[in-house]
mmCIF file of C-alpha atoms in Angstrom:
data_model
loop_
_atom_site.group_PDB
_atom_site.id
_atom_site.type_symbol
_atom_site.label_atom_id
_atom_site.label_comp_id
_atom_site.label_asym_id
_atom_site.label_seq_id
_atom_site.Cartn_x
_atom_site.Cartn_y
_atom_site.Cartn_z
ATOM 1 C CA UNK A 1491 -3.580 9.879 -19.049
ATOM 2 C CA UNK A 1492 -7.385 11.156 -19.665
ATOM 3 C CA UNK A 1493 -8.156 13.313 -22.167
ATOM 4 C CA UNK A 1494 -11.832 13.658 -20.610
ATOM 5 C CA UNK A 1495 -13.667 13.829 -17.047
ATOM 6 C CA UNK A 1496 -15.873 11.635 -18.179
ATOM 7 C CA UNK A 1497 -13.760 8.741 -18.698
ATOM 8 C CA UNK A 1498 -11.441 9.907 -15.829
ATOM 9 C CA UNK A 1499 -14.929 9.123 -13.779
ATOM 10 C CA UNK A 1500 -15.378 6.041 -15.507
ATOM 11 C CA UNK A 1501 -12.077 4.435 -14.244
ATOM 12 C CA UNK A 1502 -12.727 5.801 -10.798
ATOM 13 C CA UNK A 1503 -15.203 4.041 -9.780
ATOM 14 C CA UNK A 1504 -13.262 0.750 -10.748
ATOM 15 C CA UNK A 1505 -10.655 1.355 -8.132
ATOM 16 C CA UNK A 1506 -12.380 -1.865 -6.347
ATOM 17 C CA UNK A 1507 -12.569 -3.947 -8.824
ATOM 18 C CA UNK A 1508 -10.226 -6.826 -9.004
ATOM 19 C CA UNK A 1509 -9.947 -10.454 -10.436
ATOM 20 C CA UNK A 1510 -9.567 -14.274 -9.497
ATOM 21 C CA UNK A 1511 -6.014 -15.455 -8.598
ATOM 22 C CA UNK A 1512 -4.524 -18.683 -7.870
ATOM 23 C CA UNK A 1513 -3.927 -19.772 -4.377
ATOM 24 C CA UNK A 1514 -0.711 -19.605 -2.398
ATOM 25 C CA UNK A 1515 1.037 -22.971 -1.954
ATOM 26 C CA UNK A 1516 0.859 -24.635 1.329
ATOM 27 C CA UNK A 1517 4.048 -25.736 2.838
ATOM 28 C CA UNK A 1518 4.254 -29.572 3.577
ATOM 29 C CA UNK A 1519 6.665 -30.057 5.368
ATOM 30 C CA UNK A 1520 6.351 -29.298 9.119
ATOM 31 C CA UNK A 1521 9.145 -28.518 11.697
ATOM 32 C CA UNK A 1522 8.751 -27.396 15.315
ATOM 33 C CA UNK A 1523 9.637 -23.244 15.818
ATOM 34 C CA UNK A 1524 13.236 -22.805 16.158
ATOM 35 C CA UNK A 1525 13.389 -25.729 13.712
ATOM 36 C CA UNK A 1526 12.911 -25.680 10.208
ATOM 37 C CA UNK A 1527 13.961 -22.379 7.783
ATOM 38 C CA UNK A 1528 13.772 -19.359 9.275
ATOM 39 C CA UNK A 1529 10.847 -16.726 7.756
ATOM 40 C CA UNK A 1530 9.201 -13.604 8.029
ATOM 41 C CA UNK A 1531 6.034 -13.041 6.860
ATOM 42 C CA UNK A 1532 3.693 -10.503 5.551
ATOM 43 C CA UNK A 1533 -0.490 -10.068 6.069
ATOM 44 C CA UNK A 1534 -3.130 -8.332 5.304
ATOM 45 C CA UNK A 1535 -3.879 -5.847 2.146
ATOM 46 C CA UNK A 1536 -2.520 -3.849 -1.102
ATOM 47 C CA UNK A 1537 -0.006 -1.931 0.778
ATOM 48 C CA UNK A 1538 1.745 -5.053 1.508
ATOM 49 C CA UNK A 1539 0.784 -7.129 -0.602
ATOM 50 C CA UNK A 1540 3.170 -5.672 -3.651
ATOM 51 C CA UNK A 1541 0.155 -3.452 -5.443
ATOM 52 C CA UNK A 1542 1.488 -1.410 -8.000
ATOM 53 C CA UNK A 1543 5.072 -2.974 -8.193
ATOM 54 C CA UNK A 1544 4.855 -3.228 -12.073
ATOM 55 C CA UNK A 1545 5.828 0.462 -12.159
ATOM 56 C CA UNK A 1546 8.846 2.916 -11.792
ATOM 57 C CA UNK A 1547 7.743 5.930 -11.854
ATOM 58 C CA UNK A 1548 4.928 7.582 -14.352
ATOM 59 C CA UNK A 1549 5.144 8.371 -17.666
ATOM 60 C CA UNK A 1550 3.006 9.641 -19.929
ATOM 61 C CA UNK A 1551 4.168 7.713 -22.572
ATOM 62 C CA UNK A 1552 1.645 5.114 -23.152
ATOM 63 C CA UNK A 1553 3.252 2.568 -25.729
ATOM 64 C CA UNK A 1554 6.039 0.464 -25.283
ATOM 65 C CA UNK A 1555 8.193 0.341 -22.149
ATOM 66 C CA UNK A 1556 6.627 3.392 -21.294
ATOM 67 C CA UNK A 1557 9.778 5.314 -20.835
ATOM 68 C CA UNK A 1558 11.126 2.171 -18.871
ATOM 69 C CA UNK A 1559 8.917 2.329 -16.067
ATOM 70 C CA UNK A 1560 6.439 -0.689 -16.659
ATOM 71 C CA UNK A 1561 8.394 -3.406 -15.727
ATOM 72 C CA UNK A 1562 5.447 -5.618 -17.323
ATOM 73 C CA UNK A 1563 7.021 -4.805 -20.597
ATOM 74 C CA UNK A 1564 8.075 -8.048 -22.407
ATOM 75 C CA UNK A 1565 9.698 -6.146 -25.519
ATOM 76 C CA UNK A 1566 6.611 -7.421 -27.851
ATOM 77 C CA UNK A 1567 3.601 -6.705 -25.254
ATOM 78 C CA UNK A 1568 3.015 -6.588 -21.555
ATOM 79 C CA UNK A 1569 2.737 -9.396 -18.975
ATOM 80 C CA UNK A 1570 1.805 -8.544 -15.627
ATOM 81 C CA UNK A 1571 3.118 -12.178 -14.391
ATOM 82 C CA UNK A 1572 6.398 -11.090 -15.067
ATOM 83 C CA UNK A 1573 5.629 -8.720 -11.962
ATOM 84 C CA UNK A 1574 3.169 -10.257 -9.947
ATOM 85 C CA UNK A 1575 3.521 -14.313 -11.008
ATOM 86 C CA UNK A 1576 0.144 -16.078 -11.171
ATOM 87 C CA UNK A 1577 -1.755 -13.424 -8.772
ATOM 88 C CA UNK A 1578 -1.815 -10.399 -11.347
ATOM 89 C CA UNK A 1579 -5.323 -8.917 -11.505
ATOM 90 C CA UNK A 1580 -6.013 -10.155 -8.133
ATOM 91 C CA UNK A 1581 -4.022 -10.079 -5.095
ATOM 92 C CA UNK A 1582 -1.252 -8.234 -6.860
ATOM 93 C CA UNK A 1583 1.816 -9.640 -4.929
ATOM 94 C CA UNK A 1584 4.645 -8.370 -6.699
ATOM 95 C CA UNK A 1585 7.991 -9.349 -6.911
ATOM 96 C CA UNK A 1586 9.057 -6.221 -5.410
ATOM 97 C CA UNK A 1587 6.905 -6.513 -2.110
ATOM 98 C CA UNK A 1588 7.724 -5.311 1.130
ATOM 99 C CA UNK A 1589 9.095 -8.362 1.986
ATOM 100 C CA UNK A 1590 10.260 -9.738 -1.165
ATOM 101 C CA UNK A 1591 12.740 -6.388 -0.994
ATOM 102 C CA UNK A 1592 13.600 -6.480 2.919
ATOM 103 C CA UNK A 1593 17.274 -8.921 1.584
ATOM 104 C CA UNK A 1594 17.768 -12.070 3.529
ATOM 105 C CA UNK A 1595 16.916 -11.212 6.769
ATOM 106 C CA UNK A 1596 15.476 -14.568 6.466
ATOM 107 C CA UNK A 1597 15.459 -17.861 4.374
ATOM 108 C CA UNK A 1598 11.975 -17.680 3.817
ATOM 109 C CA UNK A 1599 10.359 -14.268 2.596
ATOM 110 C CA UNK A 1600 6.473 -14.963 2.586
ATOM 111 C CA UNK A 1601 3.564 -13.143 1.602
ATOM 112 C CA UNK A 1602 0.264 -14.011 1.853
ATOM 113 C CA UNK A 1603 -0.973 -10.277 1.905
ATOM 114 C CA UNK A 1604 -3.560 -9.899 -0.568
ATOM 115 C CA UNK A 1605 -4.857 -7.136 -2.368
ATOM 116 C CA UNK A 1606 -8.522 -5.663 -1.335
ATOM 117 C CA UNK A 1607 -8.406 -8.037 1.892
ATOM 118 C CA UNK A 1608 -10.315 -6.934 4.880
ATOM 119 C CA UNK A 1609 -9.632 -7.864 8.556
ATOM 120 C CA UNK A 1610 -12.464 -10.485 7.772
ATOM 121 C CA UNK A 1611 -9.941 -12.153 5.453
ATOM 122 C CA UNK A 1612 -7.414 -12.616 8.143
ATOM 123 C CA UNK A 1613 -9.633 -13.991 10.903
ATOM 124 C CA UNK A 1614 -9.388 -17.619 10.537
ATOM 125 C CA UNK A 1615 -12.897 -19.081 8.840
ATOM 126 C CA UNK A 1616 -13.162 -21.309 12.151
ATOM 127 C CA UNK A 1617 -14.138 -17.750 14.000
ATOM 128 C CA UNK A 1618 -16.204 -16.060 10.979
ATOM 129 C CA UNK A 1619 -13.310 -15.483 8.737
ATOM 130 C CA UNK A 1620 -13.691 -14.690 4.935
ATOM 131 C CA UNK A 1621 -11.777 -16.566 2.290
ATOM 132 C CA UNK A 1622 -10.997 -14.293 -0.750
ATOM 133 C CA UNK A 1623 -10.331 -14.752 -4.230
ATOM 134 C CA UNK A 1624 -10.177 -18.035 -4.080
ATOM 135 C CA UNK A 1625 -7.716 -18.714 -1.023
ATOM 136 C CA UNK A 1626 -8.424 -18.960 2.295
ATOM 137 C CA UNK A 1627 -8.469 -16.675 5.237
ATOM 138 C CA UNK A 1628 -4.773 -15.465 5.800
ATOM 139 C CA UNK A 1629 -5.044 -16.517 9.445
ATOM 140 C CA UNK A 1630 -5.504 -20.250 7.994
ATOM 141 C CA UNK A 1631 -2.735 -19.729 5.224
ATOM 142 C CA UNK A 1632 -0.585 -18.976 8.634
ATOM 143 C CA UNK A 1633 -1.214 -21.507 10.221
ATOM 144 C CA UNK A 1634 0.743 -24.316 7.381
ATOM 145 C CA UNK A 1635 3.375 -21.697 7.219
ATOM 146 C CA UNK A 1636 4.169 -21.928 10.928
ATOM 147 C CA UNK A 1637 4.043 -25.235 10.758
ATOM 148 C CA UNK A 1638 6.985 -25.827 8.592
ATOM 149 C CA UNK A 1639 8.931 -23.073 9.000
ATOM 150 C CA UNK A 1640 10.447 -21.312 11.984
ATOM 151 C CA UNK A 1641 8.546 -17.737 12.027
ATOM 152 C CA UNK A 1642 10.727 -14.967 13.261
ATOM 153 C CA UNK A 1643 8.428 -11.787 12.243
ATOM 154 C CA UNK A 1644 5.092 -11.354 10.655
ATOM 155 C CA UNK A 1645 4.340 -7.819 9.121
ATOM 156 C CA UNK A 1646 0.436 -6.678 9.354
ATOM 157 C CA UNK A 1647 -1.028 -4.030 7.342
ATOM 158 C CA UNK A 1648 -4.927 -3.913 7.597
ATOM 159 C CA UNK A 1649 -8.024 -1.539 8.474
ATOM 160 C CA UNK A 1650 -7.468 0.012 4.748
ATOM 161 C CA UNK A 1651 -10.068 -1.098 3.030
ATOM 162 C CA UNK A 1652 -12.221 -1.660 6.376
ATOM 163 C CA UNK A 1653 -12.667 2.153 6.428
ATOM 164 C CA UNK A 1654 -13.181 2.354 2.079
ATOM 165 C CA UNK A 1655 -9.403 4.149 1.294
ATOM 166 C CA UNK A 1656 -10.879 2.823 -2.648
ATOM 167 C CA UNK A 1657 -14.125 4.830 -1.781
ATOM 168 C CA UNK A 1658 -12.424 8.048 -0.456
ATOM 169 C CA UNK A 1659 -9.622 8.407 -3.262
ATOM 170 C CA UNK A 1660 -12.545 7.698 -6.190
ATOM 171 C CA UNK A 1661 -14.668 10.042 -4.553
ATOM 172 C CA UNK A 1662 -12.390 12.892 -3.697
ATOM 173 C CA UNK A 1663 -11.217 12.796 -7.057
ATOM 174 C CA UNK A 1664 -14.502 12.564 -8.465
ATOM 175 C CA UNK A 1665 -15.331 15.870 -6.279
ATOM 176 C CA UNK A 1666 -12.332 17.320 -8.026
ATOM 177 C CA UNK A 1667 -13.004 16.138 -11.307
ATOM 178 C CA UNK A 1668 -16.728 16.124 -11.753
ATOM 179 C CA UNK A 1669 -18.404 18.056 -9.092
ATOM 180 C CA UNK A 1670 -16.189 20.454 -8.279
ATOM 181 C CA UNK A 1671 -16.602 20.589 -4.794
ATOM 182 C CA UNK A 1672 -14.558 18.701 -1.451
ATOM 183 C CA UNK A 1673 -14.636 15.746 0.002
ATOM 184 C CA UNK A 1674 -12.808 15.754 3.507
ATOM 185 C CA UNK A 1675 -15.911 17.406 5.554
ATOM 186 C CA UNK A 1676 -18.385 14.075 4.055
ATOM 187 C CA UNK A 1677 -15.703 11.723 4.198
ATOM 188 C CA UNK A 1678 -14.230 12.533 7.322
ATOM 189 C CA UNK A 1679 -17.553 11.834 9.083
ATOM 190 C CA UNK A 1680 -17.543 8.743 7.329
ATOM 191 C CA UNK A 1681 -14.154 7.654 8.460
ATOM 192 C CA UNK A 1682 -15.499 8.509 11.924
ATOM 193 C CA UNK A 1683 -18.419 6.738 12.241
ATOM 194 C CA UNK A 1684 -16.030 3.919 11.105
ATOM 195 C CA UNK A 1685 -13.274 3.915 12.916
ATOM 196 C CA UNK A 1686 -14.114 2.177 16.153
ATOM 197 C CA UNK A 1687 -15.324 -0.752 15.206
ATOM 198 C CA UNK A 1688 -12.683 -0.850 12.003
ATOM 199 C CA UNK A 1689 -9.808 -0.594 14.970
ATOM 200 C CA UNK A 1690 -11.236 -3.568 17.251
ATOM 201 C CA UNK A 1691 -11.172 -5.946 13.836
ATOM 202 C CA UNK A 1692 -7.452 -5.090 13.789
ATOM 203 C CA UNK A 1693 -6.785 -5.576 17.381
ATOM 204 C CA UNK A 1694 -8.779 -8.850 16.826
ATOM 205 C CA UNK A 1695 -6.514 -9.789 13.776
ATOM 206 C CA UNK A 1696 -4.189 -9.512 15.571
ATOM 207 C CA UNK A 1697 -5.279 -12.006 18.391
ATOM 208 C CA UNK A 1698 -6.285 -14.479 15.542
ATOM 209 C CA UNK A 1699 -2.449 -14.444 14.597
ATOM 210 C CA UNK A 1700 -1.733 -15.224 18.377
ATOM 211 C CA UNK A 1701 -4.386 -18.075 18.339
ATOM 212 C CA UNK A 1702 -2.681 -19.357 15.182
ATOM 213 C CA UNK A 1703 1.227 -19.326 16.188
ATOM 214 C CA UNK A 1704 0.041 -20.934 19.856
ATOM 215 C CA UNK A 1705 -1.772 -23.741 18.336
ATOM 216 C CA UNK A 1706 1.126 -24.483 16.217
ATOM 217 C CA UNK A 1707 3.725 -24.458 19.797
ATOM 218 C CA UNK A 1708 5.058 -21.234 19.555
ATOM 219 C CA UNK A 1709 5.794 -19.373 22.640
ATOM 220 C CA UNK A 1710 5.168 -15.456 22.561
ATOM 221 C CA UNK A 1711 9.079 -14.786 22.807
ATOM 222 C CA UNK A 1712 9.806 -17.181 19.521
ATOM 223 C CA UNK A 1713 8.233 -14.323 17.114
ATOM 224 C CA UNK A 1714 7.412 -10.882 16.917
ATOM 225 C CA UNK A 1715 4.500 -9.012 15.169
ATOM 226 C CA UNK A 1716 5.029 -5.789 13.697
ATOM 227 C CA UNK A 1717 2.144 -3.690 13.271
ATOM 228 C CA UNK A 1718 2.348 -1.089 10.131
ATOM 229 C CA UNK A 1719 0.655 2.043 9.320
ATOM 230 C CA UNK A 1720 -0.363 3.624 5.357
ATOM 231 C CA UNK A 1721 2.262 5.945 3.314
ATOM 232 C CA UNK A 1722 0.232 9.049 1.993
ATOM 233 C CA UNK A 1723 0.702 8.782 -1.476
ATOM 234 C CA UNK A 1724 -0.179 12.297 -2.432
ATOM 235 C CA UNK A 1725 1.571 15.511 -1.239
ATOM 236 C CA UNK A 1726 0.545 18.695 0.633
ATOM 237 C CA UNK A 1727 -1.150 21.195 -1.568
ATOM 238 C CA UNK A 1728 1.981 23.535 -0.604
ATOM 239 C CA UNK A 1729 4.371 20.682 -2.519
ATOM 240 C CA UNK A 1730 2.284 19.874 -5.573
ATOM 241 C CA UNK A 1731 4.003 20.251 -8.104
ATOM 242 C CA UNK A 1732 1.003 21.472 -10.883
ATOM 243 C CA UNK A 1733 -1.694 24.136 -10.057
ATOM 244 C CA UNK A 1734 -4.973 23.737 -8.477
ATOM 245 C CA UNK A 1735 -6.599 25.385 -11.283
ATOM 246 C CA UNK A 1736 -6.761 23.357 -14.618
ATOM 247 C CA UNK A 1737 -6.681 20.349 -16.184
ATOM 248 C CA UNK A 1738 -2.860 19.575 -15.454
ATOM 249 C CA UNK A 1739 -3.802 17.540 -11.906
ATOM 250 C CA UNK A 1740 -5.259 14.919 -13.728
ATOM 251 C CA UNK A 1741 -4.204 14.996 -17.361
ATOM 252 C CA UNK A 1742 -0.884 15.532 -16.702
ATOM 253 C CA UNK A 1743 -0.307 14.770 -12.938
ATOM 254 C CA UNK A 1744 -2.188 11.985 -12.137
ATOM 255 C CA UNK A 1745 -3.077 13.440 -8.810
ATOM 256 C CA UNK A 1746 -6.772 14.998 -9.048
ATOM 257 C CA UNK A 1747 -7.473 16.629 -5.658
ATOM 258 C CA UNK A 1748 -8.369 20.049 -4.477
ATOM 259 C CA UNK A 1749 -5.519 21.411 -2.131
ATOM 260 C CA UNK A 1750 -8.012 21.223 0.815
ATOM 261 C CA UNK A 1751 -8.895 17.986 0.494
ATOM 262 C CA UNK A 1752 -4.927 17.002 -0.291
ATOM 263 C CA UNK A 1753 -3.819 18.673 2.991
ATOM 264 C CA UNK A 1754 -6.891 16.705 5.051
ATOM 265 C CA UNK A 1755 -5.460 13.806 3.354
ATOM 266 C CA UNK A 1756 -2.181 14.143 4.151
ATOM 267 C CA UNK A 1757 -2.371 16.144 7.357
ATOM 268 C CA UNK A 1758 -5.479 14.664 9.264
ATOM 269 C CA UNK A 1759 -6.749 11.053 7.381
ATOM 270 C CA UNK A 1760 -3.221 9.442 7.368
ATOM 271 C CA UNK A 1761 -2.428 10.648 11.172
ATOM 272 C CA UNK A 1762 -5.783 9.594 12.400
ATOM 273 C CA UNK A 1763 -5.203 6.375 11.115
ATOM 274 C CA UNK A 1764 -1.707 6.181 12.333
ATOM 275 C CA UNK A 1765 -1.980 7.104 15.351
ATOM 276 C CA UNK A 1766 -4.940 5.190 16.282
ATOM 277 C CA UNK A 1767 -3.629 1.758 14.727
ATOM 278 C CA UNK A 1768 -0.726 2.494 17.276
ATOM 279 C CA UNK A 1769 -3.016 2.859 19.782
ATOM 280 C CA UNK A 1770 -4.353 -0.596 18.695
ATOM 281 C CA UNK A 1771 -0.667 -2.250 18.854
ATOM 282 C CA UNK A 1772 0.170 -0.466 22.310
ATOM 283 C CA UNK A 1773 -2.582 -2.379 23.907
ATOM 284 C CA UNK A 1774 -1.614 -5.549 22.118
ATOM 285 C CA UNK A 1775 1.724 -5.459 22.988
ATOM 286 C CA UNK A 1776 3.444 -5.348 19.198
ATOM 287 C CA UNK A 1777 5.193 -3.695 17.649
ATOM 288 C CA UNK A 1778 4.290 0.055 15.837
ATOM 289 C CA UNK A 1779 5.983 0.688 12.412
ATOM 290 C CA UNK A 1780 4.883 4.085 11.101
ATOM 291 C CA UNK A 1781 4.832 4.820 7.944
ATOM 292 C CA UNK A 1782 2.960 8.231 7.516
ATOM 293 C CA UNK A 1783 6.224 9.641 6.070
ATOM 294 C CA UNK A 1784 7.981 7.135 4.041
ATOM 295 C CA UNK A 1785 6.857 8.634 0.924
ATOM 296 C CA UNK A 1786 7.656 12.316 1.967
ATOM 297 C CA UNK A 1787 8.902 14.069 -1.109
ATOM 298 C CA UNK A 1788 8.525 10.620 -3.095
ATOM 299 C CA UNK A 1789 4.257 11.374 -3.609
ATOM 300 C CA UNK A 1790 2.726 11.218 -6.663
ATOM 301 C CA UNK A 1791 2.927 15.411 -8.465
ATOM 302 C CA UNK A 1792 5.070 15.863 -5.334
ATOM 303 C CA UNK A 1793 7.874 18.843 -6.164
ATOM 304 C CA UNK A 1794 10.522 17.041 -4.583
ATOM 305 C CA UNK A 1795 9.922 13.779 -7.776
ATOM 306 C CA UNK A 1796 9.883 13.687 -11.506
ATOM 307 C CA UNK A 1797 8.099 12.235 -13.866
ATOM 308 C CA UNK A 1798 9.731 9.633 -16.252
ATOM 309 C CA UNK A 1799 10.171 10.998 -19.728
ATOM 310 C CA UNK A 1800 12.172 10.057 -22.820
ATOM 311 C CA UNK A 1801 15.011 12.194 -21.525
ATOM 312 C CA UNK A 1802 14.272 11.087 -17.513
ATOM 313 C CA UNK A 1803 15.090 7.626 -17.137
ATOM 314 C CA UNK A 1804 13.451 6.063 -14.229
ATOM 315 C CA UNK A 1805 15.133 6.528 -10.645
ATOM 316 C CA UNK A 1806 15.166 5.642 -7.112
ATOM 317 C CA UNK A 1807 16.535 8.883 -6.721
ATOM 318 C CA UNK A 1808 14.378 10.938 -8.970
ATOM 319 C CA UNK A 1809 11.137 9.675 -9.631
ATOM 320 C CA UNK A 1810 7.823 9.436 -7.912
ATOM 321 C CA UNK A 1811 7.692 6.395 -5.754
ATOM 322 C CA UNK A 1812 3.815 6.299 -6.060
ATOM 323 C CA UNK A 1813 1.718 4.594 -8.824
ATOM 324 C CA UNK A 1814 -0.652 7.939 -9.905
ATOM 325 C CA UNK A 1815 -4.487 7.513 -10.829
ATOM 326 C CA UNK A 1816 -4.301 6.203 -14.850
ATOM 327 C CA UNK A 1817 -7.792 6.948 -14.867
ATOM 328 C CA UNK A 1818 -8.088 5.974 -18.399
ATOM 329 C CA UNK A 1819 -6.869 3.238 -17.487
ATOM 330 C CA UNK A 1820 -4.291 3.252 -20.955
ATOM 331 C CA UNK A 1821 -1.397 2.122 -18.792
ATOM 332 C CA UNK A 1822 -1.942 -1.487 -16.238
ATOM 333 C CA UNK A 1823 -4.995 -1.441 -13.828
ATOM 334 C CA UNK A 1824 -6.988 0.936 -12.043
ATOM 335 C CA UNK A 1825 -6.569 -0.691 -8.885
ATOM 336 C CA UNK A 1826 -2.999 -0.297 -9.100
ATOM 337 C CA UNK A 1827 -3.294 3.741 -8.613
ATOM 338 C CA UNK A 1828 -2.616 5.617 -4.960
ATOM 339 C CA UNK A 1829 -0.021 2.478 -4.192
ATOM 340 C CA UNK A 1830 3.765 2.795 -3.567
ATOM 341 C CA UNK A 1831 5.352 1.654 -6.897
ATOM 342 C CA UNK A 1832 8.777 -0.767 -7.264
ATOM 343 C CA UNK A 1833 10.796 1.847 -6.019
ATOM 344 C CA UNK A 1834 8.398 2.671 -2.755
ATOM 345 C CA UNK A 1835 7.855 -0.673 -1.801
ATOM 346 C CA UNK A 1836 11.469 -1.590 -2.368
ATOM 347 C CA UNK A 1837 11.892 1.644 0.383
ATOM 348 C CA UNK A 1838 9.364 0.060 3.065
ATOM 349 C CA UNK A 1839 11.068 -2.902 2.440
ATOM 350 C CA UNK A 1840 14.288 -1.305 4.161
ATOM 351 C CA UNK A 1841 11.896 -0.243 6.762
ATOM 352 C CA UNK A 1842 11.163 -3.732 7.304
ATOM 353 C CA UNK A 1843 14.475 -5.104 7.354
ATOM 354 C CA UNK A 1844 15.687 -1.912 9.497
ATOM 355 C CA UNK A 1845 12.582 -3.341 12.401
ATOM 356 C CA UNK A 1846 13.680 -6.761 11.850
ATOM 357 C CA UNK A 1847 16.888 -5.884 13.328
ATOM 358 C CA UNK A 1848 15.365 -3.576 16.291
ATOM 359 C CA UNK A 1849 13.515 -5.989 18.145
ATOM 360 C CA UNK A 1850 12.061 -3.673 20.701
ATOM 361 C CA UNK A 1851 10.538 0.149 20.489
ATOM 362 C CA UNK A 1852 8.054 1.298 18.124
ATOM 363 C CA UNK A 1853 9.555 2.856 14.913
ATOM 364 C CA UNK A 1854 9.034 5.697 12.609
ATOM 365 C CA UNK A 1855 10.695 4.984 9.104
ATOM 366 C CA UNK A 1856 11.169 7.719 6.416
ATOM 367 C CA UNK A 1857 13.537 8.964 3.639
ATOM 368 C CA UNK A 1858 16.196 10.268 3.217
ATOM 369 C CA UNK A 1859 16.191 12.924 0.136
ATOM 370 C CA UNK A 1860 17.857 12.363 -3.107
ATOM 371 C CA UNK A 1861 18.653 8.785 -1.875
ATOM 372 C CA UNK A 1862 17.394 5.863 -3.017
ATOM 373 C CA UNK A 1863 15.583 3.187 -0.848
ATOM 374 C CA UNK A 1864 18.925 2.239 0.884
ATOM 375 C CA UNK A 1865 18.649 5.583 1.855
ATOM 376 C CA UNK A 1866 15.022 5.046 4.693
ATOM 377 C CA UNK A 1867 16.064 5.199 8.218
ATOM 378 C CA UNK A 1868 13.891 4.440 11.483
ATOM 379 C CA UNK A 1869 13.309 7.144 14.560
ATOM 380 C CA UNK A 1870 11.811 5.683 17.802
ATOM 381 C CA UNK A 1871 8.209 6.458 17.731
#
């Protein structure tokens, strides 16, 4: 963890950056639906994609195994392909994934999610869609995956990095930080002027999947699309864990934030996304999967969590199920911070398998505390 603001600030403003990858493989075989392996699949950006599945838990331990929790750890140095196979440093789709970690609830588990990706890297490049980092739009990707296999589910997250989420964490923690001042009055007028137009891109993401499955004869009743909302990874000011005052947030924590701006994050940011991305799926006609609370207790400095030590292994149980902000950047990548880690994503990937098996209703999925990810349940909502 930092020793100085100054390189804290430094790292920051690098929660953007990424690098190249290698391309998913096209299927190539093809098979009408209801023929062919069954397969869910998962779209869109880092919060399904598998970002941040190299850890378990922080530690501040910064050599080695890092207490156990970097799962990059080959016993000599680290490898991040061990965790994330030939897309580490770029689309970041771990091994522990959302759907890599929903069981077999099908014989295919795809993902073409992609770290970064905007709804401009779904829309298929026919109708002004992106490629990115050297694949093509995810819309496309879909369409050779539908084609030889029999797609039961696809799981969307996207409108993330549409509205900046990179932007707003670096600055809010560079208010904290650097500045001290807040963020959430600046940056919730920013989200606002944004918001609109960010929401239409996902309902029109959402149609380009549509486009996709019809074109390759699949009848709206063969497959279901499951629209998901963000986890907060940080906690309400009143469940932080370390004082306001201090260098302990970020040195120690990895959680730099004023209690203001935590509690706007939290409280108001997350919710107004939520809710207005089920908005989006209402008038679609998918299905909602919220997510606001999945981490609830699980945040990074959140009371409820501990951080992995020498004498705290790591645990589903125990420890934080959010990567923190390494903003030295002594431990992985930058772009890995404000993600859920191994043990989060292995708990939304319960919530996943939990909506595969509820076919109707819109869902609410959280924890259950002092259980591990077999331990997330859904609510209607």
């Amino acid at each position: 963890m930092p020793s100085t603001p100054h390189r804290a600030l430094r790292a920051l403003l690098a929660l953007c950056t990424a690098a190249g990858l290698a391309s998913v493989a096209a299927p190539t075989a093809a098979a009408a639906p209801g023929a062919g392996p069954t397969a869910v699949v998962t779209m869109g950006d880092s919060y399904i994609s598998g970002e941040a599945g190299r850890w378990q838990g922080n530690s501040l331990t910064n050599s080695g195994s890092r207490n156990g929790t970097d799962r990059a750890w080959t016993g000599s140095a680290y490898d991040p392909s061990r965790v994330y196979g030939a897309t580490a440093g770029g689309c970041d789709r771990s091994d522990t994934s959302e759907v890599k970690s929903a069981g077999p609830i099908a014989s295919s588990l795809i993902n073409l999610a992609c770290s970064g990706a905007t709804t401009k890297n779904v829309f298929r490049a026919s109708q002004g869609g992106e490629a990115y980092k050297g694949e093509a739009p995810q819309a496309d990707q879909l369409a050779a995956v539908a084609a030889a296999n029999d797609v039961k589910l696809i799981a969307l997250s996207i409108g993330g990095n549409d509205l900046g989420f990179a932007d707003i964490i670096s600055t809010c923690a560079t208010d904290y930080i650097v500045w001290y001042s807040y963020c959430h009055d600046d940056q919730q007028a920013e989200v606002d002027a944004k918001i609109d137009g960010v929401m239409a891109d996902v309902g029109r993401s959402i149609d380009e999947i549509r486009a996709v499955m019809t074109a390759a004869g699949y009848a709206a009743s063969d497959y279901r699309i499951v629209l998901q909302s963000y986890p907060s990874p940080i906690p309400r000011a009143a469940e932080n864990r370390y004082a306001e005052s201090g260098w302990s947030r970020t040195n120690t924590g990895g959680c730099p934030f004023w209690n203001a701006d935590s509690d706007w994050a939290r409280d108001s940011l997350v919710p107004q996304v939520a809710d207005r991305l089920k908005e989006v799926a209402t008038a679609k006609g998918v299905q909602f999967l919220d997510l606001r609370n999945a981490l609830q207790g699980r945040e990074v400095c959140a009371k409820a969590s501990k951080q992995v030590t020498a004498t705290v292994p790591p645990s589903a149980t125990t420890s934080e199920w959010a990567r923190w902000i390494d903003s030295q950047s002594t431990q992985g990548l930058v772009q890995e911070s404000m993600h859920p880690n191994a043990y989060g994503q292995q708990g939304l990937g319960r919530c996943l398998a939990l909506v595969y098996a509820r076919p109707t209703g819109n869902q609410s999925c959280r924890n259950t505390a002092g259980a591990g990810p077999s331990g997330m349940y859904l609510t209607a909502g």
